[in-house]
Coordinates of C-alpha atoms in Angstrom, one line a residue:
Chain A
M1 CA 8.6 -50.4 45.6
E2 CA 10.9 -49.5 48.4
G3 CA 13.2 -46.5 47.7
H4 CA 16.9 -47.0 47.2
K5 CA 19.3 -44.2 48.3
D6 CA 21.9 -44.6 45.6
R7 CA 19.8 -45.8 42.8
V8 CA 19.8 -43.3 39.9
I9 CA 17.9 -45.1 37.2
R10 CA 15.3 -47.9 37.5
T11 CA 13.2 -49.4 34.7
E12 CA 10.5 -52.0 35.1
G13 CA 8.8 -54.0 32.4
L14 CA 9.8 -51.4 29.8
F15 CA 8.5 -51.9 26.3
K16 CA 8.8 -49.8 23.2
V17 CA 6.8 -51.1 20.2
Y18 CA 6.9 -49.5 16.8
D19 CA 3.7 -50.4 14.9
D20 CA 3.0 -48.9 11.5
G21 CA -0.1 -51.0 11.0
A22 CA 1.5 -53.7 8.9
V23 CA 4.6 -54.5 11.0
S24 CA 5.0 -54.4 14.7
L25 CA 8.5 -54.2 16.1
K26 CA 9.5 -54.5 19.7
A27 CA 12.5 -52.3 19.9
V28 CA 12.7 -52.6 23.7
N29 CA 11.2 -55.8 25.1
D30 CA 10.4 -56.1 28.8
V31 CA 13.5 -54.4 30.1
S32 CA 13.9 -54.1 33.8
L33 CA 17.2 -52.7 35.2
S34 CA 18.6 -50.6 37.9
I35 CA 21.7 -48.3 37.8
E36 CA 23.4 -47.1 40.9
K37 CA 25.1 -43.8 41.4
G38 CA 28.7 -43.7 40.1
E39 CA 28.3 -46.6 37.7
F40 CA 30.1 -46.6 34.4
T41 CA 27.8 -48.8 32.4
A42 CA 27.9 -49.8 28.7
L43 CA 24.8 -50.9 26.9
V44 CA 26.0 -53.2 24.1
G45 CA 24.5 -55.3 21.4
P46 CA 24.3 -55.6 17.7
S47 CA 22.7 -52.9 15.5
G48 CA 18.9 -52.8 16.0
S49 CA 19.2 -54.4 19.4
G50 CA 17.4 -51.5 21.0
K51 CA 20.4 -49.7 22.8
T52 CA 19.6 -46.2 21.6
T53 CA 15.9 -46.7 22.1
L54 CA 16.5 -47.8 25.6
L55 CA 18.8 -44.8 26.2
N56 CA 16.1 -42.5 24.8
L57 CA 13.5 -44.0 27.1
I58 CA 15.7 -43.6 30.1
G59 CA 16.6 -40.0 29.0
G60 CA 13.0 -39.0 28.7
L61 CA 13.5 -38.3 25.0
D62 CA 10.9 -41.0 24.1
T63 CA 8.0 -42.4 25.9
P64 CA 7.6 -46.2 26.6
T65 CA 4.7 -48.2 25.1
A66 CA 4.5 -49.9 28.5
G67 CA 6.5 -50.1 31.7
K68 CA 8.0 -47.3 33.8
V69 CA 11.2 -45.4 34.2
W70 CA 12.3 -43.9 37.5
V71 CA 15.1 -41.4 37.9
H72 CA 16.0 -41.0 41.5
E73 CA 12.7 -42.7 42.3
K74 CA 10.7 -40.2 40.3
D75 CA 8.5 -41.8 37.7
I76 CA 9.2 -40.0 34.4
S77 CA 7.1 -42.2 32.2
G78 CA 4.0 -40.2 32.9
L79 CA 5.5 -36.8 32.4
K80 CA 4.2 -34.5 29.6
K81 CA 6.6 -33.3 26.9
N82 CA 7.1 -29.9 28.5
Q83 CA 7.7 -31.5 31.9
L84 CA 10.2 -33.9 30.4
I85 CA 12.1 -31.1 28.8
D86 CA 12.5 -29.4 32.2
F87 CA 13.3 -32.7 33.8
R88 CA 16.1 -33.4 31.3
L89 CA 17.5 -29.9 31.8
Y90 CA 18.0 -30.4 35.5
N91 CA 18.7 -34.1 35.7
I92 CA 20.3 -35.6 32.6
G93 CA 23.4 -34.8 30.5
F94 CA 23.5 -36.0 26.9
V95 CA 26.5 -36.8 24.7
F96 CA 25.6 -37.6 21.1
Q97 CA 27.5 -39.5 18.5
A98 CA 27.7 -36.4 16.2
Y99 CA 28.7 -34.0 19.0
N100 CA 25.8 -31.7 18.1
L101 CA 27.3 -28.5 19.4
V102 CA 25.7 -25.2 18.5
P103 CA 27.9 -24.1 15.6
V104 CA 27.5 -20.4 16.1
L105 CA 28.6 -20.5 19.7
T106 CA 32.2 -20.9 21.0
A107 CA 33.3 -23.8 23.1
R108 CA 32.8 -21.7 26.2
E109 CA 29.3 -20.6 25.2
N110 CA 28.3 -24.1 24.3
I111 CA 29.2 -25.3 27.8
E112 CA 27.6 -22.2 29.4
F113 CA 24.4 -22.5 27.3
V114 CA 22.7 -25.2 29.4
M115 CA 23.4 -23.2 32.6
L116 CA 21.8 -20.2 31.0
L117 CA 18.7 -22.4 30.4
Q118 CA 18.9 -23.3 34.1
K119 CA 19.2 -19.6 34.9
V120 CA 22.4 -20.1 36.8
G121 CA 24.0 -16.8 37.9
K122 CA 26.9 -15.3 35.9
E123 CA 29.6 -15.8 38.5
E124 CA 28.7 -19.5 39.1
R125 CA 28.5 -20.0 35.3
N126 CA 31.9 -18.6 34.7
R127 CA 33.4 -20.6 37.6
R128 CA 31.8 -23.8 36.4
V129 CA 32.8 -23.3 32.7
D130 CA 36.4 -22.5 33.7
Q131 CA 36.4 -25.7 35.8
L132 CA 35.0 -27.8 33.1
L133 CA 37.3 -26.4 30.4
G134 CA 40.2 -27.3 32.8
E135 CA 38.9 -30.8 33.2
I136 CA 38.5 -31.4 29.5
G137 CA 41.9 -29.7 28.9
L138 CA 40.6 -27.1 26.4
Q139 CA 41.1 -23.8 28.2
D140 CA 43.1 -22.5 25.3
K141 CA 40.2 -23.3 22.9
A142 CA 37.5 -21.6 24.9
G143 CA 36.9 -19.0 22.3
K144 CA 36.9 -21.3 19.3
R145 CA 33.8 -22.3 17.5
P146 CA 33.0 -26.0 16.8
A147 CA 34.2 -25.8 13.2
E148 CA 37.6 -24.7 14.5
L149 CA 37.9 -27.7 16.8
S150 CA 38.8 -31.3 16.0
G151 CA 36.3 -34.1 16.4
G152 CA 37.8 -35.2 19.7
Q153 CA 37.8 -31.6 21.0
Q154 CA 34.2 -31.1 20.0
Q155 CA 33.2 -34.3 21.8
R156 CA 35.1 -33.1 24.9
V157 CA 33.1 -29.9 24.8
A158 CA 29.9 -32.0 24.4
V159 CA 30.9 -33.9 27.5
A160 CA 31.6 -30.7 29.4
R161 CA 28.2 -29.3 28.2
A162 CA 26.5 -32.5 29.5
L163 CA 28.2 -32.1 32.9
A164 CA 27.6 -28.3 33.1
S165 CA 24.0 -28.8 34.3
K166 CA 25.2 -30.9 37.2
P167 CA 23.0 -33.8 36.0
Q168 CA 22.2 -37.0 38.0
F169 CA 23.8 -39.0 35.2
V170 CA 25.1 -38.7 31.7
L171 CA 23.7 -40.7 28.7
A172 CA 26.2 -41.1 25.9
D173 CA 25.0 -42.5 22.6
E174 CA 28.0 -44.0 20.7
P175 CA 30.2 -41.1 21.9
T176 CA 33.4 -42.5 20.3
A177 CA 31.9 -43.7 17.0
N178 CA 33.2 -40.7 15.0
L179 CA 36.6 -40.5 16.7
D180 CA 40.0 -42.1 15.9
S181 CA 41.5 -44.5 18.3
K182 CA 43.8 -42.0 20.1
T183 CA 41.1 -39.4 20.4
A184 CA 38.6 -42.0 21.6
E185 CA 41.0 -43.2 24.3
N186 CA 41.6 -39.6 25.5
L187 CA 37.9 -39.0 25.7
L188 CA 37.3 -42.2 27.6
D189 CA 40.2 -41.3 29.9
M190 CA 38.5 -38.0 30.6
M191 CA 35.1 -39.5 31.3
A192 CA 36.5 -42.3 33.4
K193 CA 38.4 -39.7 35.5
L194 CA 35.1 -37.7 35.9
N195 CA 33.4 -40.9 37.0
M196 CA 36.1 -41.7 39.5
D197 CA 36.8 -38.3 40.8
E198 CA 33.3 -36.9 40.9
G199 CA 31.3 -40.1 41.0
M200 CA 29.4 -39.1 37.9
T201 CA 27.2 -41.8 36.6
F202 CA 27.7 -42.7 32.9
L203 CA 25.5 -44.9 30.7
F204 CA 26.8 -45.5 27.2
S205 CA 25.2 -47.2 24.3
T206 CA 28.1 -48.5 22.2
H207 CA 29.7 -50.9 19.8
D208 CA 33.1 -49.7 20.7
Q209 CA 35.3 -52.4 22.4
R210 CA 37.3 -49.6 24.0
V211 CA 34.3 -48.4 25.8
I212 CA 33.2 -51.9 26.7
D213 CA 36.7 -52.6 28.1
R214 CA 36.5 -49.7 30.4
A215 CA 32.9 -50.2 31.6
K216 CA 32.4 -51.4 35.2
R217 CA 29.2 -53.0 34.1
V218 CA 28.2 -54.3 30.6
I219 CA 24.5 -54.9 29.8
T220 CA 24.0 -56.8 26.5
L221 CA 20.8 -56.3 24.5
V222 CA 19.5 -58.6 21.8
D223 CA 16.3 -57.9 20.0
G224 CA 15.3 -55.4 22.7
S225 CA 15.8 -57.7 25.6
I226 CA 18.6 -58.0 28.1
V227 CA 20.5 -61.2 27.6
S228 CA 23.4 -60.5 30.0
D229 CA 24.3 -58.1 32.7
V230 CA 27.9 -58.3 33.9
T231 CA 29.5 -56.2 36.7
R232 CA 33.2 -56.2 36.9
E233 CA 35.4 -55.7 39.9
K234 CA 37.4 -52.9 38.2
T235 CA 37.9 -51.4 34.8
T236 CA 40.6 -52.8 32.7
I237 CA 42.4 -49.4 32.3
E238 CA 43.0 -47.1 35.2
A239 CA 41.8 -43.6 34.5
Chain B
M1 CA 21.5 -15.7 25.4
L2 CA 18.5 -16.4 23.2
L3 CA 19.0 -13.0 21.6
A4 CA 22.7 -13.7 21.1
I5 CA 22.0 -17.1 19.4
A6 CA 19.3 -15.7 17.3
W7 CA 21.5 -12.8 16.2
K8 CA 24.4 -15.2 15.4
N9 CA 22.0 -17.6 13.6
I10 CA 21.0 -14.9 11.1
W11 CA 24.6 -14.7 9.9
R12 CA 25.1 -18.4 9.4
N13 CA 24.0 -18.0 5.8
K14 CA 24.9 -14.4 5.1
T15 CA 23.7 -14.4 1.5
R16 CA 20.3 -15.7 2.3
S17 CA 19.8 -13.4 5.2
L18 CA 21.0 -10.4 3.2
V19 CA 18.6 -11.3 0.4
V20 CA 15.7 -11.3 2.8
I21 CA 16.9 -8.1 4.5
T22 CA 17.3 -6.4 1.1
A23 CA 13.9 -7.6 -0.1
V24 CA 12.2 -6.2 3.1
M25 CA 14.2 -3.0 2.8
L26 CA 13.3 -2.5 -0.9
G27 CA 9.7 -3.5 -0.2
L28 CA 9.4 -0.9 2.6
W29 CA 11.2 1.7 0.5
A30 CA 9.0 1.1 -2.5
G31 CA 5.8 1.0 -0.4
A32 CA 6.6 4.1 1.6
F33 CA 7.6 6.0 -1.6
I34 CA 4.4 5.0 -3.4
L35 CA 2.4 6.2 -0.3
A36 CA 4.3 9.5 -0.4
Y37 CA 3.8 9.7 -4.2
V38 CA 0.1 9.2 -3.9
F39 CA -0.3 11.5 -0.9
G40 CA 1.8 14.1 -2.7
M41 CA -0.3 13.8 -5.8
I42 CA -3.6 14.0 -3.9
N43 CA -2.5 16.8 -1.6
Q44 CA -1.3 18.8 -4.6
R45 CA -4.6 18.2 -6.3
L46 CA -6.3 19.3 -3.2
E47 CA -4.2 22.4 -2.7
D48 CA -4.6 23.3 -6.4
A49 CA -8.3 22.7 -6.3
I50 CA -8.7 24.9 -3.2
G51 CA -6.1 27.5 -4.2
N52 CA -7.0 27.8 -7.9
E53 CA -10.5 26.6 -8.4
I54 CA -13.0 26.0 -5.7
S55 CA -11.6 27.7 -2.6
H56 CA -12.4 26.5 0.9
L57 CA -16.0 27.7 0.9
Q58 CA -18.5 28.8 -1.7
L59 CA -21.8 30.7 -1.2
H60 CA -24.7 30.4 -3.8
H61 CA -28.3 31.1 -3.9
E62 CA -30.3 28.2 -2.5
E63 CA -31.7 27.3 -5.9
F64 CA -28.7 28.2 -8.1
Y65 CA -27.8 24.5 -8.6
K66 CA -31.3 23.6 -9.9
D67 CA -30.5 24.7 -13.5
Y68 CA -27.8 27.3 -13.0
A69 CA -30.2 30.0 -14.0
P70 CA -28.7 33.5 -13.8
K71 CA -31.8 34.8 -11.9
F72 CA -30.6 33.0 -8.8
Y73 CA -28.0 35.5 -7.7
L74 CA -27.0 35.9 -4.1
E75 CA -28.9 38.5 -2.0
N76 CA -26.7 41.3 -0.8
G77 CA -23.6 39.8 -2.3
E78 CA -21.6 43.0 -1.8
K79 CA -22.5 43.1 1.9
V80 CA -21.5 39.5 2.3
L81 CA -18.2 40.3 0.7
E82 CA -17.7 43.3 3.0
G83 CA -18.4 41.1 6.0
L84 CA -15.9 38.5 4.8
D85 CA -13.3 41.2 4.3
S86 CA -13.5 42.2 7.9
N87 CA -13.3 38.7 9.3
P88 CA -9.7 37.7 10.4
R89 CA -10.3 34.0 9.6
V90 CA -10.7 34.9 5.9
K91 CA -7.6 35.2 3.8
A92 CA -9.4 36.3 0.6
S93 CA -12.8 36.3 -1.0
T94 CA -14.3 37.1 -4.3
G95 CA -17.7 37.4 -5.9
R96 CA -18.4 36.0 -9.4
V97 CA -21.1 36.4 -12.0
L98 CA -21.8 33.0 -13.6
T99 CA -23.6 31.9 -16.6
Y100 CA -23.4 29.1 -19.1
G101 CA -23.9 29.3 -22.9
M102 CA -22.2 29.0 -26.3
V103 CA -19.0 30.6 -27.3
G104 CA -18.3 31.0 -31.0
S105 CA -15.6 32.2 -33.3
A106 CA -15.5 32.5 -37.0
A107 CA -14.2 29.0 -37.2
N108 CA -16.0 27.0 -34.5
S109 CA -18.4 27.1 -31.5
T110 CA -18.7 25.2 -28.3
G111 CA -20.3 25.4 -24.9
G112 CA -18.6 27.2 -22.0
K113 CA -18.8 28.5 -18.5
F114 CA -18.6 32.3 -18.5
I115 CA -17.3 33.8 -15.3
G116 CA -17.5 37.5 -14.5
I117 CA -14.8 38.5 -12.1
D118 CA -13.5 41.3 -10.0
P119 CA -9.9 41.0 -11.3
T120 CA -8.1 42.0 -8.1
R121 CA -10.2 39.9 -5.8
E122 CA -10.1 36.9 -8.2
D123 CA -6.4 37.0 -8.4
Q124 CA -6.1 37.0 -4.6
V125 CA -8.3 33.8 -4.5
T126 CA -7.2 31.8 -7.5
Q127 CA -4.0 33.5 -8.7
L128 CA -5.6 33.6 -12.2
S129 CA -3.0 36.1 -13.5
T130 CA -0.2 33.7 -12.9
K131 CA -1.7 31.2 -15.3
L132 CA -1.5 33.5 -18.3
T133 CA 0.9 32.3 -20.9
E134 CA -0.1 34.9 -23.5
G135 CA -1.5 38.5 -23.3
E136 CA -2.4 40.4 -20.2
Y137 CA -4.6 40.0 -17.2
L138 CA -7.9 41.9 -17.0
Q139 CA -8.1 45.5 -15.7
R140 CA -11.1 47.1 -14.1
S141 CA -11.0 49.7 -16.9
D142 CA -11.3 47.1 -19.6
K143 CA -14.5 46.7 -21.7
N144 CA -15.6 43.4 -23.2
K145 CA -12.2 41.8 -22.8
I146 CA -11.9 38.1 -22.0
L147 CA -9.4 35.5 -20.8
I148 CA -9.6 32.1 -22.5
G149 CA -7.9 28.7 -22.0
K150 CA -5.3 27.5 -24.5
K151 CA -7.3 24.4 -25.3
L152 CA -10.5 26.3 -25.9
A153 CA -8.5 28.8 -28.0
D154 CA -7.2 25.9 -30.1
K155 CA -10.7 24.5 -30.4
L156 CA -12.1 27.8 -31.6
K157 CA -9.0 28.4 -33.7
V158 CA -8.6 31.9 -32.2
K159 CA -5.6 33.7 -30.8
L160 CA -4.8 36.8 -28.8
R161 CA -6.9 39.8 -29.7
S162 CA -9.3 37.6 -31.8
K163 CA -12.9 38.3 -31.3
I164 CA -15.4 35.7 -29.9
V165 CA -19.1 35.9 -29.2
L166 CA -20.7 34.7 -26.1
T167 CA -24.4 33.7 -26.3
F168 CA -26.5 32.9 -23.2
Q169 CA -29.7 33.7 -21.4
D170 CA -30.2 36.8 -19.3
I171 CA -32.0 36.8 -16.0
N172 CA -35.3 37.2 -17.8
G173 CA -34.7 34.1 -19.9
D174 CA -34.0 36.1 -23.1
I175 CA -31.1 35.1 -25.3
V176 CA -28.4 37.7 -25.3
A177 CA -25.0 37.9 -27.0
G178 CA -21.8 39.9 -26.6
A179 CA -18.6 40.1 -28.5
F180 CA -15.4 39.9 -26.5
R181 CA -11.8 40.4 -27.5
I182 CA -9.3 37.9 -26.2
K183 CA -6.9 39.7 -23.8
G184 CA -5.1 36.8 -22.4
I185 CA -4.7 33.0 -22.9
F186 CA -4.2 30.9 -19.8
R187 CA -3.0 27.3 -19.2
S188 CA -4.1 25.0 -16.5
Y189 CA -3.0 21.6 -15.3
N190 CA -6.8 20.9 -15.3
T191 CA -7.9 20.1 -18.8
A192 CA -11.6 20.5 -18.1
L193 CA -11.0 24.0 -16.7
E194 CA -8.8 25.0 -19.6
E195 CA -11.4 23.8 -22.1
N196 CA -14.5 25.3 -20.5
N197 CA -13.8 28.4 -18.4
L198 CA -13.8 32.0 -19.8
Y199 CA -13.1 35.0 -17.6
A200 CA -14.6 38.4 -18.3
L201 CA -15.2 41.4 -16.1
D202 CA -18.2 41.0 -13.8
Q203 CA -19.6 44.4 -14.9
D204 CA -19.6 43.2 -18.6
L205 CA -21.4 40.0 -17.9
S206 CA -23.8 41.7 -15.5
R207 CA -24.7 44.2 -18.1
L208 CA -25.5 41.5 -20.6
L209 CA -27.4 39.5 -18.0
N210 CA -29.5 42.6 -17.2
A211 CA -28.5 42.2 -13.6
Q212 CA -27.0 45.0 -11.5
H213 CA -23.8 44.1 -9.7
Q214 CA -25.2 41.0 -8.4
V215 CA -23.0 37.9 -7.9
H216 CA -24.0 34.3 -8.2
E217 CA -21.1 32.9 -6.3
I218 CA -18.8 34.0 -3.5
A219 CA -15.6 32.0 -3.1
V220 CA -13.8 32.2 0.3
L221 CA -10.2 31.3 1.0
L222 CA -9.5 30.8 4.8
Q223 CA -6.3 31.4 6.7
D224 CA -6.6 27.9 8.3
E225 CA -8.0 24.9 6.5
E226 CA -9.0 23.3 9.8
Q227 CA -11.6 26.0 10.3
V228 CA -13.6 25.2 7.1
D229 CA -16.4 23.2 8.7
E230 CA -16.8 25.6 11.7
Y231 CA -16.8 28.7 9.5
A232 CA -19.2 27.1 7.1
R233 CA -21.6 26.7 10.0
D234 CA -21.1 30.3 11.1
L235 CA -21.7 31.6 7.6
S236 CA -24.9 29.5 7.3
Q237 CA -26.2 31.0 10.4
Q238 CA -25.2 34.5 9.4
Y239 CA -26.7 34.2 5.9
P240 CA -29.6 31.8 6.1
T241 CA -30.8 32.4 2.5
A242 CA -27.4 31.4 1.1
R243 CA -26.3 27.9 0.5
V244 CA -22.8 27.6 2.1
E245 CA -20.7 24.7 1.0
S246 CA -17.2 23.5 1.9
W247 CA -14.8 22.2 -0.7
K248 CA -15.8 18.6 0.3
E249 CA -19.4 19.3 -0.7
I250 CA -18.5 21.2 -3.8
S251 CA -16.1 18.6 -5.0
P252 CA -17.3 15.4 -3.2
E253 CA -15.0 13.2 -5.3
L254 CA -12.1 15.1 -3.9
G255 CA -13.3 14.9 -0.3
L256 CA -13.9 11.1 -0.7
M257 CA -10.5 10.7 -2.2
V258 CA -8.8 12.5 0.7
E259 CA -10.8 10.7 3.3
S260 CA -10.5 7.2 1.9
L261 CA -6.9 7.6 0.8
D262 CA -5.6 6.8 4.2
Q263 CA -7.4 3.5 4.3
Y264 CA -6.6 2.6 0.7
M265 CA -2.9 3.3 1.2
M266 CA -2.7 1.2 4.3
I267 CA -4.5 -1.7 2.6
F268 CA -2.0 -1.3 -0.2
F269 CA 0.9 -1.4 2.3
V270 CA -0.5 -4.4 4.0
I271 CA -0.6 -6.2 0.7
I272 CA 3.1 -5.4 0.2
L273 CA 3.9 -6.7 3.6
L274 CA 1.9 -9.8 3.0
A275 CA 3.9 -10.5 0.0
L276 CA 7.1 -9.9 1.9
S277 CA 6.0 -12.1 4.8
F278 CA 5.8 -15.1 2.4
G279 CA 9.5 -14.5 1.5
I280 CA 10.4 -14.2 5.2
V281 CA 8.4 -17.4 6.1
N282 CA 10.2 -19.2 3.2
T283 CA 13.6 -18.2 4.4
M284 CA 12.9 -19.0 8.0
L285 CA 11.5 -22.4 7.1
M286 CA 14.7 -23.1 5.2
A287 CA 16.7 -21.9 8.2
V288 CA 14.8 -24.2 10.5
L289 CA 14.8 -27.3 8.3
E290 CA 18.5 -27.1 7.6
R291 CA 19.3 -27.3 11.3
V292 CA 16.8 -29.9 12.4
R293 CA 19.4 -31.9 14.2
E294 CA 20.6 -28.9 16.2
I295 CA 17.1 -28.0 17.2
G296 CA 16.5 -31.6 18.2
M297 CA 19.7 -31.4 20.4
L298 CA 18.5 -28.2 21.9
M299 CA 15.2 -29.8 22.9
A300 CA 17.0 -32.8 24.2
I301 CA 19.3 -30.9 26.5
G302 CA 16.4 -28.9 27.9
M303 CA 15.4 -26.0 25.7
N304 CA 11.7 -25.6 26.2
K305 CA 9.1 -24.7 23.6
V306 CA 8.8 -21.1 24.7
R307 CA 12.5 -20.5 24.4
L308 CA 12.7 -22.4 21.1
F309 CA 9.8 -20.3 19.7
G310 CA 11.5 -17.2 21.0
M311 CA 14.8 -18.0 19.3
I312 CA 13.1 -18.6 15.9
A313 CA 10.9 -15.5 16.4
F314 CA 13.9 -13.3 17.3
E315 CA 15.7 -14.4 14.2
T316 CA 12.8 -13.3 12.1
I317 CA 12.4 -10.1 14.0
F318 CA 16.1 -9.2 13.9
M319 CA 16.2 -9.6 10.1
V320 CA 13.2 -7.3 9.8
L321 CA 14.6 -4.9 12.4
I322 CA 17.7 -4.5 10.3
A323 CA 15.8 -4.0 7.2
T324 CA 13.1 -1.6 8.5
P325 CA 15.3 1.4 9.5
L326 CA 17.4 1.0 6.3
G327 CA 14.3 0.8 4.2
L328 CA 12.6 3.7 5.9
L329 CA 15.8 5.8 5.8
L330 CA 16.1 5.2 2.1
A331 CA 12.5 6.0 1.7
Y332 CA 12.8 9.2 3.8
L333 CA 15.8 10.4 1.7
T334 CA 14.1 9.6 -1.6
I335 CA 10.9 11.3 -0.5
Y336 CA 12.8 14.3 0.9
W337 CA 14.8 14.7 -2.4
F338 CA 11.8 14.3 -4.7
G339 CA 9.7 16.4 -2.2
M340 CA 12.1 19.2 -2.7
N341 CA 12.9 18.8 -6.4
G342 CA 9.7 17.2 -7.7
L343 CA 9.2 14.0 -9.7
D344 CA 8.7 15.2 -13.2
L345 CA 6.5 12.9 -15.2
S346 CA 5.5 15.5 -17.8
G347 CA 7.3 13.6 -20.5
L348 CA 5.3 10.5 -19.9
Y349 CA 1.8 11.3 -18.5
Q350 CA 1.3 15.0 -18.7
E351 CA -1.9 14.8 -20.8
G352 CA -3.2 11.9 -18.8
Y353 CA -2.7 13.6 -15.5
A354 CA -4.1 16.9 -16.8
A355 CA -7.3 15.2 -17.9
Y356 CA -8.0 14.3 -14.3
G357 CA -6.8 17.7 -12.9
F358 CA -3.4 16.5 -11.7
K359 CA -0.1 18.2 -12.2
S360 CA 2.6 16.1 -13.9
I361 CA 5.3 17.2 -11.5
I362 CA 4.6 15.3 -8.2
Y363 CA 6.1 16.3 -4.9
P364 CA 6.0 13.2 -2.7
Q365 CA 5.2 13.8 1.0
L366 CA 4.7 11.4 3.9
D367 CA 3.8 12.5 7.5
A368 CA 5.9 11.1 10.3
M369 CA 2.7 9.3 11.5
Y370 CA 2.9 7.0 8.5
Y371 CA 6.5 6.0 9.3
Y372 CA 5.3 5.0 12.7
R373 CA 2.4 3.1 11.3
I374 CA 4.7 1.3 8.8
M375 CA 7.0 0.3 11.7
L376 CA 4.1 -1.0 13.6
L377 CA 2.8 -3.0 10.6
V378 CA 6.3 -4.3 9.9
G379 CA 6.6 -5.4 13.5
I380 CA 3.3 -7.2 13.3
T381 CA 4.3 -8.8 10.0
A382 CA 7.6 -10.0 11.5
L383 CA 5.8 -11.6 14.4
L384 CA 3.2 -13.3 12.2
A385 CA 5.9 -14.4 9.8
S386 CA 7.8 -16.1 12.6
I387 CA 4.9 -18.2 13.8
Y388 CA 4.9 -20.9 11.1
P389 CA 8.6 -21.5 11.1
A390 CA 8.7 -21.5 14.9
I391 CA 5.7 -24.0 15.0
T392 CA 7.5 -26.2 12.5
A393 CA 10.5 -26.2 14.9
L394 CA 8.3 -27.0 17.9
R395 CA 6.7 -30.0 16.1
L396 CA 10.1 -31.7 15.7
D397 CA 10.6 -34.9 17.6
P398 CA 14.0 -34.6 19.3
V399 CA 14.7 -38.4 18.9
K400 CA 14.1 -38.2 15.1
A401 CA 15.6 -34.8 14.8
I402 CA 18.9 -35.7 16.4
R403 CA 19.3 -38.6 14.0
K404 CA 18.6 -36.5 11.0
I405 CA 21.6 -36.4 8.7

């Protein structure tokens, strides 16, 4: 297939089948989609519709039963586990529902951690951590451990950690599920700003109407298949 | 960063980590102390055996051991002794007249080993005079006086100045007997020696044996124990008709004990470490399994297997690294203190130890080499103990792990 300059993610005929011998379940059923740089996309659908599975396949956390995933036109479906780990390190940022910060590290260290894995120099690390702490508005909490931060603050740190590696895109799995309304709004404001200012590509799996309302594109999954794919002119709330 | 995380991870559950650290520390302390105790006991036995009983080297007639017949005395014994006196490698030497027979009192009789000694020379080699608890040591001017062990005295129901009769064969095979008066009673940590040995003047026994100033045995104490084998070879060449034996040949069980002790003790220590390693593995497994989601996240964001393995391994190694110096320091201090003051077990096992020739006050000792060996073994144990928990972490599927509650 011909390359596309701004295409970040592309899947074609993607299947993920869970088969325990007695029951066969198609969690992802023939999904083909393409996501361009700078998109702010929400994957929506009822529970069990395959949102998270699709996110995991795109993020290289899981391997498809059939079909392919390209990230910046690189086919990651055939990569081995170790290659996928390295690929994720340099290309994909993850934000999880339960924040999943390292509890023994401070906010600053959690953000810095991924850059240490990338062997980024100390000066560059410090500069980038300071910048990200500024963007998420937690400079004064830099030395705090996750247990000393609120849920919203932890999720902000998680977003900063996802961005610290300068990924091609960020995959966020139900990032607002554990947050109250105000905190969720603040977090979404922050991510929308990063999307607009830095052109960072975000792909969410979500049930949250607030996320859906802000998404520029909403892809709906039912029983593992895409049933609608709507692109909006602009988000409903300005970042 | 891996080191920093590993270090911080140890202190997530302080109680659990401290339990492991304490267990390793106590295990090392106990293991090192037992090593020092056994080495101290064996070395003491060796020093006592060499310094008080068998000496470094002994010379006998080639056929003396056949049936311990008194006719097999050493040729030119006095000249051999003169030669030994002039050798700077020799600390002390003595000649002995030996014979075996019956010793009887009015109340009882038993078998015994009768040793005719030069009192001055004998004392230089075995410090026999220091072992007397009653009476006096033999003088060259004495006649038919004898030193007897306390246990033998009790058996014969005799006391100081009592008369006993020694009966044995002379060099011609005729039965001879001599009455001796007890001049001194000695004690020994070695029960067998205290029950069997009787010391008279060489001239008295020689007279009864119908021998003339001949000796059956020459015992040699060297300045440097390291020269035993070399000097034994030299003496063999110098006196080809004599049978020259080192302490290892005279007392092969002692030689075997000393030579194999090293291996036995290391096997013993490995067993201790093996037991400790199960505790370490168990703790580290718990540490891994209680943070499955975090490990899944680390794998998801790009922590590769080598780093993950390293993180878990460092956690194990750190715990052991904390415990090792503490355990060894504790062991060093305990060994040093008991090495200076002695561990007195006389209230518990004096008779038992004495039956095997051991003293009941033990002075533990452990060479620096063993501390290094222990550190090496502990390091290997830590590495091995970290493998299974680390592999368990590596086997986690990040997708499932992240969703783990």
